[in-house]
Coordinates of C-alpha atoms in Angstrom, one line a residue:
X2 CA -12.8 45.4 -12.0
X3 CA -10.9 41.8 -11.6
X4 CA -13.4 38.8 -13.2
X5 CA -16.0 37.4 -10.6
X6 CA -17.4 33.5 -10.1
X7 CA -20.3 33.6 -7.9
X8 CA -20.3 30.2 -6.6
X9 CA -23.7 28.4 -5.1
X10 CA -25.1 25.8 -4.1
X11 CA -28.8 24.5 -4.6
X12 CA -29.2 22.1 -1.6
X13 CA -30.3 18.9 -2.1
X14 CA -33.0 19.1 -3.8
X15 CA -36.5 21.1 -4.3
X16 CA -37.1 23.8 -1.5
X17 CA -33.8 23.8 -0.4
X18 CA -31.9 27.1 -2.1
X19 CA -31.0 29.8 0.4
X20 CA -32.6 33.3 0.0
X21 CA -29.0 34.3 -0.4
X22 CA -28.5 32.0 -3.4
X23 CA -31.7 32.8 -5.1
X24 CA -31.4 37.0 -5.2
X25 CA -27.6 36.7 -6.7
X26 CA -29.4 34.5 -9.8
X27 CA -31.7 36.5 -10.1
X28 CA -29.2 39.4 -10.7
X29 CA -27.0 37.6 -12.4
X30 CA -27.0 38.0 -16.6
X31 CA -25.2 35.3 -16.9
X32 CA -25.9 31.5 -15.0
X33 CA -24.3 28.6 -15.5
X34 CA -25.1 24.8 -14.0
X35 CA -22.9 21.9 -13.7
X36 CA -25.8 20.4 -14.5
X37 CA -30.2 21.2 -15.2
X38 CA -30.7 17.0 -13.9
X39 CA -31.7 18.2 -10.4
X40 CA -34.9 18.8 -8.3
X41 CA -34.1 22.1 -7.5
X42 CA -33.9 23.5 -11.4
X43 CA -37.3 23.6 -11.8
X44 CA -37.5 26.4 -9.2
X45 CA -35.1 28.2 -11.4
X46 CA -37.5 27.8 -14.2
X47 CA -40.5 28.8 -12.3
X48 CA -38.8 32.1 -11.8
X49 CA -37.5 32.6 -15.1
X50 CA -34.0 32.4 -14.5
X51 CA -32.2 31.7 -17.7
X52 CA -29.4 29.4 -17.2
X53 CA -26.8 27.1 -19.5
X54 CA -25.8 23.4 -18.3
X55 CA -22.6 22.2 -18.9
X56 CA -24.2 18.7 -19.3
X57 CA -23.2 18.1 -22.7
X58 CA -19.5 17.5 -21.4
X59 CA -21.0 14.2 -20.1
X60 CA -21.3 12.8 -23.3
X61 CA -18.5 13.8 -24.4
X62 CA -15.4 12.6 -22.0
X63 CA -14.9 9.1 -21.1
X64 CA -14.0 9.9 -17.6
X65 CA -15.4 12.5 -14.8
X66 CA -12.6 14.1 -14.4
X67 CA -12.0 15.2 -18.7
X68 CA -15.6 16.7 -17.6
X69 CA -14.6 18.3 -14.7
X70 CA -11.8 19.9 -16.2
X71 CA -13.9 21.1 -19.3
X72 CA -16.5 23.0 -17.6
X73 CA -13.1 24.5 -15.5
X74 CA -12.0 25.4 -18.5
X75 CA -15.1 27.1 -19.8
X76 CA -16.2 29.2 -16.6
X77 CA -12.6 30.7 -16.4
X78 CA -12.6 31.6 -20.0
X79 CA -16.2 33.2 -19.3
X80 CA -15.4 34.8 -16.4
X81 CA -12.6 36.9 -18.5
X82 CA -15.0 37.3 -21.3
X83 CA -18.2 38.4 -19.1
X84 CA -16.4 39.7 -16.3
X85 CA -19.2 38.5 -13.8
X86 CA -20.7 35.1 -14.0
X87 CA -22.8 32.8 -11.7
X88 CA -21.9 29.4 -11.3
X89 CA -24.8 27.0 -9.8
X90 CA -23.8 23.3 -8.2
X91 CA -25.9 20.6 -6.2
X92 CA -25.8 20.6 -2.9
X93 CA -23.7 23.4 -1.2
X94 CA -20.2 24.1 -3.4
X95 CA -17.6 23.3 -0.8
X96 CA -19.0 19.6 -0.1
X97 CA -18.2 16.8 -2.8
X98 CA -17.4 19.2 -5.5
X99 CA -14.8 18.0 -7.7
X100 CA -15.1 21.7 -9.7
X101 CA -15.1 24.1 -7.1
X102 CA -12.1 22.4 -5.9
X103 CA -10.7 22.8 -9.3
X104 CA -11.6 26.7 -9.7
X105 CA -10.2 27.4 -6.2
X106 CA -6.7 25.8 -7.4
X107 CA -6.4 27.7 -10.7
X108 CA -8.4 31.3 -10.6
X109 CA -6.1 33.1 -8.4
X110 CA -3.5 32.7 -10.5
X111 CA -5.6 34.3 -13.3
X112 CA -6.9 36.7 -11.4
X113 CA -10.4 36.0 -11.0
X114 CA -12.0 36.1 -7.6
X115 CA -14.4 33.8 -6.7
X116 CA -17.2 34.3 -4.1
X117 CA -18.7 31.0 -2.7
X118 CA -21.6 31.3 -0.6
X119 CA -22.8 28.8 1.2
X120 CA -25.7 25.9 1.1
X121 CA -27.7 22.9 2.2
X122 CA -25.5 19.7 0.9
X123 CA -26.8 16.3 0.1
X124 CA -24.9 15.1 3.7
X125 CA -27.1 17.4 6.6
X126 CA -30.2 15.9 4.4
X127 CA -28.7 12.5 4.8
X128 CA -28.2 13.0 8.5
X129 CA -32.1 14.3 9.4
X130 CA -33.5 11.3 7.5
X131 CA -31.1 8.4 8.4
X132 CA -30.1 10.0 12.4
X133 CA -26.4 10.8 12.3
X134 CA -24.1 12.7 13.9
X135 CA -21.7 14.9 11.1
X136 CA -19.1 15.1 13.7
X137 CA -18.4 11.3 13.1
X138 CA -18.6 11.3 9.7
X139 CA -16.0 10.1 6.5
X140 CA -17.2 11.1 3.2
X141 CA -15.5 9.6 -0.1
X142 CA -16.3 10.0 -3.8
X143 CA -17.2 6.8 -5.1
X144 CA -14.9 7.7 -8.5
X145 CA -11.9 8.2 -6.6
X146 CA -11.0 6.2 -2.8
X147 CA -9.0 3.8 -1.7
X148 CA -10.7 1.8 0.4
X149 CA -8.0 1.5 3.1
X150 CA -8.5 4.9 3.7
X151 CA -11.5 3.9 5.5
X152 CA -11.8 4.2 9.0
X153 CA -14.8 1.7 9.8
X154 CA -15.3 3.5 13.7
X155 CA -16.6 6.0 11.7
X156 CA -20.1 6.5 10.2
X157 CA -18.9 5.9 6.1
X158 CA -20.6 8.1 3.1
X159 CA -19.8 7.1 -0.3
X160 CA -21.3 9.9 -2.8
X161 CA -21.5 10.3 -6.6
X162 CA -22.8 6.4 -7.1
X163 CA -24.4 7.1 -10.1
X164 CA -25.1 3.8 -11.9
X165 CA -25.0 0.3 -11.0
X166 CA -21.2 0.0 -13.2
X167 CA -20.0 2.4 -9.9
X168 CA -21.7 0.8 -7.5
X169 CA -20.3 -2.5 -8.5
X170 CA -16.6 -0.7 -8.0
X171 CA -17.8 0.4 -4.7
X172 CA -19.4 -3.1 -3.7
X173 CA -15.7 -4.7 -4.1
X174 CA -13.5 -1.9 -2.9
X175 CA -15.8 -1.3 0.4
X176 CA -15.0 -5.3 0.3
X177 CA -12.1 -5.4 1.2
X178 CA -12.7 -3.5 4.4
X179 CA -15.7 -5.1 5.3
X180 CA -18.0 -8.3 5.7
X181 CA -19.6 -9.1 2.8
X182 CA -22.6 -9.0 5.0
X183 CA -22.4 -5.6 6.4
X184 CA -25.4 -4.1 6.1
X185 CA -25.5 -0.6 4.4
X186 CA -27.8 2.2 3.3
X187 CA -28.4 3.3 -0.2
X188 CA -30.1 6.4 -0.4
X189 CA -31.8 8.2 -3.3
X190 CA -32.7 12.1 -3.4
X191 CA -32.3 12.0 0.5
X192 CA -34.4 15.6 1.8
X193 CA -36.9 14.9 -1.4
X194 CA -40.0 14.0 -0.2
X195 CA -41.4 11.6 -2.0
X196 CA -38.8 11.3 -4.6
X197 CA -36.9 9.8 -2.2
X198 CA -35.8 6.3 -1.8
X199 CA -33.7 4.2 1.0
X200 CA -32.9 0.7 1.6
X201 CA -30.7 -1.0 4.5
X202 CA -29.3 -4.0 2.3
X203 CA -26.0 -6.7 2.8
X204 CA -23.0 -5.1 0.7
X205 CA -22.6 -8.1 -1.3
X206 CA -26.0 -6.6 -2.8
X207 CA -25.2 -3.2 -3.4
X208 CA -25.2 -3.5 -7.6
X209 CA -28.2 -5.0 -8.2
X210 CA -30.5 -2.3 -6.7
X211 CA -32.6 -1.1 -10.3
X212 CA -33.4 2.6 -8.9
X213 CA -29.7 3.7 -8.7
X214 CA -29.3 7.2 -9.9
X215 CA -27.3 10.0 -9.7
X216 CA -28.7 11.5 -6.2
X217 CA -27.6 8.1 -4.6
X218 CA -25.1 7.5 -2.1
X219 CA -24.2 4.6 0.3
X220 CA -24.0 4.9 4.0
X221 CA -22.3 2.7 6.2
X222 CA -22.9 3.0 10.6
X223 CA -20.0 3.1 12.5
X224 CA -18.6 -0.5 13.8
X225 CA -17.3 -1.1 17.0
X226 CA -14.2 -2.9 17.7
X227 CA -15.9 -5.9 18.5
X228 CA -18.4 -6.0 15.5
X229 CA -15.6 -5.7 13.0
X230 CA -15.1 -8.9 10.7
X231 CA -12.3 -7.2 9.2
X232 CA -9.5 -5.3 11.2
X233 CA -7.0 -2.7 9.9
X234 CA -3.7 -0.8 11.0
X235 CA -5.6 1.2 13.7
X236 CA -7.2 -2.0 15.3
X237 CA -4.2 -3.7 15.1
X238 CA -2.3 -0.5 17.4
X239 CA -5.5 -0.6 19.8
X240 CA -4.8 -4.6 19.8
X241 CA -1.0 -4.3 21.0
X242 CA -1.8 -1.4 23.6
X243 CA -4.2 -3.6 25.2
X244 CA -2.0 -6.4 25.5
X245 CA 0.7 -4.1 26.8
X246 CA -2.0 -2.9 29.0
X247 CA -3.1 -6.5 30.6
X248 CA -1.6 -9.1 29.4
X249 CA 1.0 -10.4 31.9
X250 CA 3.8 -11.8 29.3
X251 CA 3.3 -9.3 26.8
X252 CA 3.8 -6.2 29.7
X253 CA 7.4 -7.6 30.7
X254 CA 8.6 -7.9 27.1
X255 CA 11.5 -5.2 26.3
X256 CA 13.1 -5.1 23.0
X257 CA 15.8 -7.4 24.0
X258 CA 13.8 -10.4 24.6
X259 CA 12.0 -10.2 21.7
X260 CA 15.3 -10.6 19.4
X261 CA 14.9 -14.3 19.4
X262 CA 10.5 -14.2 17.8
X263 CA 11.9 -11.0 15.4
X264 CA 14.4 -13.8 13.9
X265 CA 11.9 -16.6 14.3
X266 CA 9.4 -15.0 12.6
X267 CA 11.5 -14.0 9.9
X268 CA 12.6 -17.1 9.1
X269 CA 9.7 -18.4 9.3
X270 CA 8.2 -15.9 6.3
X271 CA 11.0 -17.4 4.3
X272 CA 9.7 -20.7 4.9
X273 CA 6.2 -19.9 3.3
X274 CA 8.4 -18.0 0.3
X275 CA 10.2 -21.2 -0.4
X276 CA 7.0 -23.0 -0.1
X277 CA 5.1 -21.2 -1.9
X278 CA 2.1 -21.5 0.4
X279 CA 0.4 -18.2 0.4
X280 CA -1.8 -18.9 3.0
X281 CA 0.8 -19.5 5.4
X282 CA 3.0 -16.4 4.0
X283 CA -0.2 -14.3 4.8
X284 CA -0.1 -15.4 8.0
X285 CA 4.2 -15.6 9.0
X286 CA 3.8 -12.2 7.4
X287 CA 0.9 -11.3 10.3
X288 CA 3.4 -12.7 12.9
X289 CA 6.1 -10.8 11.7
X290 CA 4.7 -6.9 11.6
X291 CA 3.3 -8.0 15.0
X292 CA 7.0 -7.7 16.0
X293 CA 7.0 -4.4 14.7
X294 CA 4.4 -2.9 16.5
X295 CA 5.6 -4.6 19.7
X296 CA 8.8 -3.1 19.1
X297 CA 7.5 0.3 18.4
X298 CA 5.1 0.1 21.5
X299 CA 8.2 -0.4 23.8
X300 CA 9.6 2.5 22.3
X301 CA 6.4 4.4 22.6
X302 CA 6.3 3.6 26.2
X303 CA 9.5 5.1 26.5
X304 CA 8.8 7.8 24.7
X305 CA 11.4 7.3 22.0
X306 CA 9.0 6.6 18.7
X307 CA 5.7 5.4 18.1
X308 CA 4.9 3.1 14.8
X309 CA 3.4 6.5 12.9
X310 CA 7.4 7.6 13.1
X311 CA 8.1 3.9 12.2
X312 CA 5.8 4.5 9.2
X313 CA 6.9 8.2 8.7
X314 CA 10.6 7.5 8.5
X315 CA 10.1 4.5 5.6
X316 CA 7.7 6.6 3.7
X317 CA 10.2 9.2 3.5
X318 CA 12.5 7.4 2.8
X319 CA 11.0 5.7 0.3
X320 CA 10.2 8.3 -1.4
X321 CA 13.3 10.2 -1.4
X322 CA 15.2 6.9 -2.7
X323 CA 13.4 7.4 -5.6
X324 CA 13.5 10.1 -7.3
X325 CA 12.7 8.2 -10.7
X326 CA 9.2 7.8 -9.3
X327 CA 8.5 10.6 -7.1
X328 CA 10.9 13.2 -8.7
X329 CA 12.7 14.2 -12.4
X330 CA 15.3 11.7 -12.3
X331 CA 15.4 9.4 -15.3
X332 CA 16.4 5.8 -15.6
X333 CA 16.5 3.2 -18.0
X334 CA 17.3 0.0 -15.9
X335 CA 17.1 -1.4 -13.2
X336 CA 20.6 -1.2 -12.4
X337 CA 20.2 2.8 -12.8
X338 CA 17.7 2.5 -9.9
X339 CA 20.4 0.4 -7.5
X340 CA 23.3 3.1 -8.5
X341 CA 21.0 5.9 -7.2
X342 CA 19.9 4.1 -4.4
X343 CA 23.3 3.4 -3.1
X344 CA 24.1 6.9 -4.2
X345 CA 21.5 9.0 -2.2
X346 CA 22.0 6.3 1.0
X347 CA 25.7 7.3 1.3
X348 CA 24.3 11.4 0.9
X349 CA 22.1 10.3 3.8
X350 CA 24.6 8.7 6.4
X351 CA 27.4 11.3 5.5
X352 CA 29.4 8.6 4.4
X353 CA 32.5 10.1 3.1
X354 CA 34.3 6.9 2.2
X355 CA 33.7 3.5 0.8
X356 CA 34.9 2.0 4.3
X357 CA 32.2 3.5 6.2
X358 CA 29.9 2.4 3.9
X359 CA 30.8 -1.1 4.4
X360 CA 31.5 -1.0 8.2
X361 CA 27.9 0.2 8.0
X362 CA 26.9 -3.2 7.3
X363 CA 25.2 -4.8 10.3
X364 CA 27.4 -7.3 11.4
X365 CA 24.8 -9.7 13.5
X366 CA 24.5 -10.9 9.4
X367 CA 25.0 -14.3 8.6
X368 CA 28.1 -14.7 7.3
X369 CA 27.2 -15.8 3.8
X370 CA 25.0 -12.8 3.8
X371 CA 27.7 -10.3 5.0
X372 CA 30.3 -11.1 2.5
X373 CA 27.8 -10.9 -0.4
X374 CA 26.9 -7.3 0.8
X375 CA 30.7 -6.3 1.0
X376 CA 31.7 -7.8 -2.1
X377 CA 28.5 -5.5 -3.2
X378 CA 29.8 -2.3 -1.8
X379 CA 33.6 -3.2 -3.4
X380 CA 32.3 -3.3 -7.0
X381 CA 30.3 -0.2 -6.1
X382 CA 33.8 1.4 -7.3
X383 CA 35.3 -0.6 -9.7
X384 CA 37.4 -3.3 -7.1
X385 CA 35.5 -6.3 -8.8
X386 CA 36.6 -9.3 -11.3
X387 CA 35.2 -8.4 -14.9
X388 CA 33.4 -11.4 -15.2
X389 CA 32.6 -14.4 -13.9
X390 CA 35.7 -16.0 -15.0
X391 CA 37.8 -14.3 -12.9
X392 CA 35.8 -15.0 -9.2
X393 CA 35.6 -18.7 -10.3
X394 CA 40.0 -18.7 -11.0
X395 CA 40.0 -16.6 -7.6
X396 CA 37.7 -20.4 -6.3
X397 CA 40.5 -22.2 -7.3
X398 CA 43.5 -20.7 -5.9
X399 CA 41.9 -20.2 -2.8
X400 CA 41.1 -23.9 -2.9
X401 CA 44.9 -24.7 -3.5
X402 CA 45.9 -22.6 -0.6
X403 CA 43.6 -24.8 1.7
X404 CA 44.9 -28.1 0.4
X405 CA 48.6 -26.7 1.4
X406 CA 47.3 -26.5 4.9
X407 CA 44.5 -28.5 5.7
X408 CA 46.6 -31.8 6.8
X409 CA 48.9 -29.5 9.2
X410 CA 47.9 -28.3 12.6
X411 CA 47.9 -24.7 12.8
X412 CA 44.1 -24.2 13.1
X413 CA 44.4 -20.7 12.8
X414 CA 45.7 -20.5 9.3
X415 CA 42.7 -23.1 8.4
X416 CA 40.4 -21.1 9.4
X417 CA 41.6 -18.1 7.7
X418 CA 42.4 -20.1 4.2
X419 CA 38.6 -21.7 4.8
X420 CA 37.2 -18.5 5.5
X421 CA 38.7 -17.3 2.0
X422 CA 37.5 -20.2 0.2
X423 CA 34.1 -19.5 1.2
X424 CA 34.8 -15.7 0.8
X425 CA 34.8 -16.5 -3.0
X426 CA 32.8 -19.1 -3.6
X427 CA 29.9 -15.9 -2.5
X428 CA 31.8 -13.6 -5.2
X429 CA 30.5 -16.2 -7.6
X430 CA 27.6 -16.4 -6.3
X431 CA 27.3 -12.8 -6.5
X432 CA 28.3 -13.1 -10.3
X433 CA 25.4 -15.8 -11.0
X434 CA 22.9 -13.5 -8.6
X435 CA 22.2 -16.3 -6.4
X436 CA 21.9 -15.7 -2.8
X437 CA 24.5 -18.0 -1.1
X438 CA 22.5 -17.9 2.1
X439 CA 19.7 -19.5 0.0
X440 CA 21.9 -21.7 -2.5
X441 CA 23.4 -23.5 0.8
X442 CA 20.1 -23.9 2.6
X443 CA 18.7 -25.3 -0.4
X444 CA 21.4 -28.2 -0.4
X445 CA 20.9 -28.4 3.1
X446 CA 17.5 -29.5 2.9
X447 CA 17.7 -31.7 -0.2
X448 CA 21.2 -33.5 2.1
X449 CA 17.8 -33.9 5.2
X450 CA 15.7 -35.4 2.5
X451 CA 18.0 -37.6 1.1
X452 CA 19.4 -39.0 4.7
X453 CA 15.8 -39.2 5.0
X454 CA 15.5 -41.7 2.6
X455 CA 18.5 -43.6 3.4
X456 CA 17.1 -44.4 6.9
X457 CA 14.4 -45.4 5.8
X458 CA 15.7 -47.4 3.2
X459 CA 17.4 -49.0 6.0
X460 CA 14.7 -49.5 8.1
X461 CA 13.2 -51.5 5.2
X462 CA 15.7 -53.8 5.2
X463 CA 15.7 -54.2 8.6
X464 CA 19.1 -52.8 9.0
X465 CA 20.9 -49.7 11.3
X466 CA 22.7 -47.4 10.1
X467 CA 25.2 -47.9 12.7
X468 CA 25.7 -51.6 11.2
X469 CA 26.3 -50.1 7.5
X470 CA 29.3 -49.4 6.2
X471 CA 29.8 -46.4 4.5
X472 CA 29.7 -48.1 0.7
X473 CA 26.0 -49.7 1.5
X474 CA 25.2 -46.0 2.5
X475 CA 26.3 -44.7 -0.6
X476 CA 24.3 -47.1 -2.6
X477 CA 21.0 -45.8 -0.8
X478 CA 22.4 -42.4 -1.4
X479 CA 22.7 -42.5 -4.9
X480 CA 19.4 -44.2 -4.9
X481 CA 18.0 -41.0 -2.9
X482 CA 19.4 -38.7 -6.2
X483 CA 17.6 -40.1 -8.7
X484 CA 14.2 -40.6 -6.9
X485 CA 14.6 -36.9 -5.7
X486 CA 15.8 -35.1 -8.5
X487 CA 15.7 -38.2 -12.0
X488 CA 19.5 -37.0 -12.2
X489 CA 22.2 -39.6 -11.3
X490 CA 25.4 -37.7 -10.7
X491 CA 23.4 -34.6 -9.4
X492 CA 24.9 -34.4 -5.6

């Protein structure tokens, strides 16, 4: 005969185990609980059902889950020693219980068989007493959620909020998905009579409730679209397929029209960055994935993807990248990261040859940005300068071939001996990982600011800059460096 765990629940409270439940205890020689702090027990007791709690383990792990994995531990290794055993759970074994879950994962493999029967859970005596329906229902483990799992058009249960030092974690995660306002229910030994205890409080308030215990749990009512103070990734699809739906501008938009806000926006994100305005980055970074979705709704409508595949394909891809995090690969640096993610993107594209990789290259790039990303792909395999010595002599003759042609008039060659100035000055660049793009908009802005001053500096002294001559210009410019930047021959 293979080992046996009998599995049951004891409902909610007292009154509430099953017939069922009841006779197999009272065959079994050997009981265990999870744990004797329960209303039902006593029932156990009245009946003279001998029994052994497992709630010493509580005092003796600093985390649920080293007790969980203790009392595993113990009812598998008395299941091979007794052969039949009874293990006894709150509420009914396949709701919110973190070791059932755990002996279903591991006793096949042993070869013990467990037989689960079922009971009344803590949730259908939640429902009768606070009137909801279980169809709409989420139910998390206040140990272990993230709270943008939540989805707030359902009715919200947050179990296992056994002290206030829990329900403080829960106040701030549910807090980040909702109002601080929002009312919710805490709810004590719901289905007990008068043991029980309920009150509809804001969320900010959830931790300083004194009676919290280990038969509470927090429920939170469904919200409506329009009663939301927060809003989340669903809300945000619902809001693009009703603008699609009735908004005049945003129903002609196709994906080509659009290029010019996708690059707007974009810019506009690296404005906050450089800033260093948060507030506004939260917000350029709002405007932004509202391209996305736009983008993704056109091809929805079309029925090419939708922004789950837009989600799907970078998750995957994400995770495939990097193996160091979601595999066995080891790495040591940074660099080891950037070899296998070049590595495994060429495996990807069935890129055969270095060419391919770098005609691969989108070339709508800026310039600046293009040529770093090539000169990237070239060192990939060894066609790079050692250091940066050799890009900056590489400066240097390519500045000597310019000055041999910049005076004549084949515009052509300029052009091309321009082109591989600049074409260097990025390999050094690349050397000093500085993004050229960046570098040059940089001086771009301080050459605004400074002109800015100049004028007016002019405007002071009543002059035009039309009537100055280029020396009186100078003089406000070099007037401009050191109120800018305290450095005289900085230019």
């Amino acid at each position: 005969m293979s080992p046996v765990i009998h599995i049951l629940g004891l409902g909610p409270g007292k009154g509430y185990i099953t017939v069922d439940t009841l006779e197999v205890l009272k065959k079994s020689a050997r009981v265990f609980l999870r744990t004797e702090v329960h209303p039902g027990v006593e029932e156990l007791k009245s009946m003279g059902i001998v029994y052994t709690s497992f709630d010493e383990c509580y005092n003796t792990h600093e985390s649920f889950e080293g007790v969980y994995e203790e009392i595993v531990e113990r009812l598998l290794s008395y299941a091979e020693e007794y052969v039949e055993i009874s293990y006894a759970v709150p509420g009914s074994p396949m709701v919110d219980e973190k070791t059932v879950e755990k002996l279903i994962d591991r006793a096949a493999d042993m070869g013990i068989e467990l037989d689960i029967r079922p009971g009344m859970s803590f949730i259908d005596a939640m429902a009768a007493e606070l009137r909801f329906d279980l169809r709409n229902i989420m139910l998390l483990d206040a140990t272990d959620f993230e709270p943008y799992s939540i989805d707030t058009s359902l009715g919200v249960i947050i179990s296992q909020v056994y002290d206030k030092f829990i329900a403080s974690e829960v106040k701030i995660k549910l807090s980040r998905v909702y109002d601080d306002n929002t009312l919710v229910t805490v709810i004590s030994g719901a289905g007990n009579g008068d043991m029980m205890r309920k009150v509809e409080i804001p969320l900010y308030q959830l931790d300083r409730i004194e009676w919290i215990d280990h038969l509470t749990s927090v429920y939170i009512r469904p919200m409506g679209f329009e009663d939301r103070e927060r809003h989340g990734f669903e809300d945000f699809k619902y809001i693009m397929d009703r603008l699609r739906r009735d908004c005049p501008w945003d129903k002609k938009q196709t994906h080509e029209s659009l290029r010019q806000y996708l690059l707007e926006e974009t810019y506009e994100v690296l404005e906050a960055i450089d800033l260093d305005d948060d507030e506004k980055l939260m917000e350029e970074l709002g405007d932004l994935m509202l391209q996305i979705f736009f983008h993704a709704k056109i091809a929805e409508e079309k029925g090419n993807f939708d922004i789950y595949d837009v989600v799907d394909r970078v998750s995957k891809k994400m995770i495939l990248r990097h193996p160091h995090v979601f595999g066995d690969v080891k790495v040591s640096s940074s660099d080891d990261v950037l070899k296998n993610w070049a590595k495994i993107k060429k495996e990807e594209k069935r890129q055969k040859t270095q060419t391919e990789v770098m005609e691969s290259i989108p070339h709508n790039l800026p310039a600046l940005m293009l040529s770093c990303k090539v000169q990237d792909k070239a060192a990939e395999v060894g066609f790079d300068w050692d250091d940066v010595d050799g890009a900056m002599e590489k400066v240097y003759e390519e500045m000597e071939e310019l000055r041999e042609v910049y005076k004549g008039t084949d515009t052509d060659r300029m052009e091309e001996e321009l082109g591989d100035l600049l074409f260097a000055v990025v390999n050094v660049a690349r050397f000093l990982n500085i993004q050229p793009e960046l570098a040059l908009k940089r001086t771009a802005d301080k050459f605004i600011s400074r002109f800015c001053y100049i004028e007016k500096a002019a405007e002071r002294k009543n002059q035009r800059l039309q009537d100055m001559s280029l020396d009186d210009m100078n003089v406000l410019w070099e007037e401009a460096k050191v109120n800018k930047t305290g450095k005289k021959n900085q230019k």
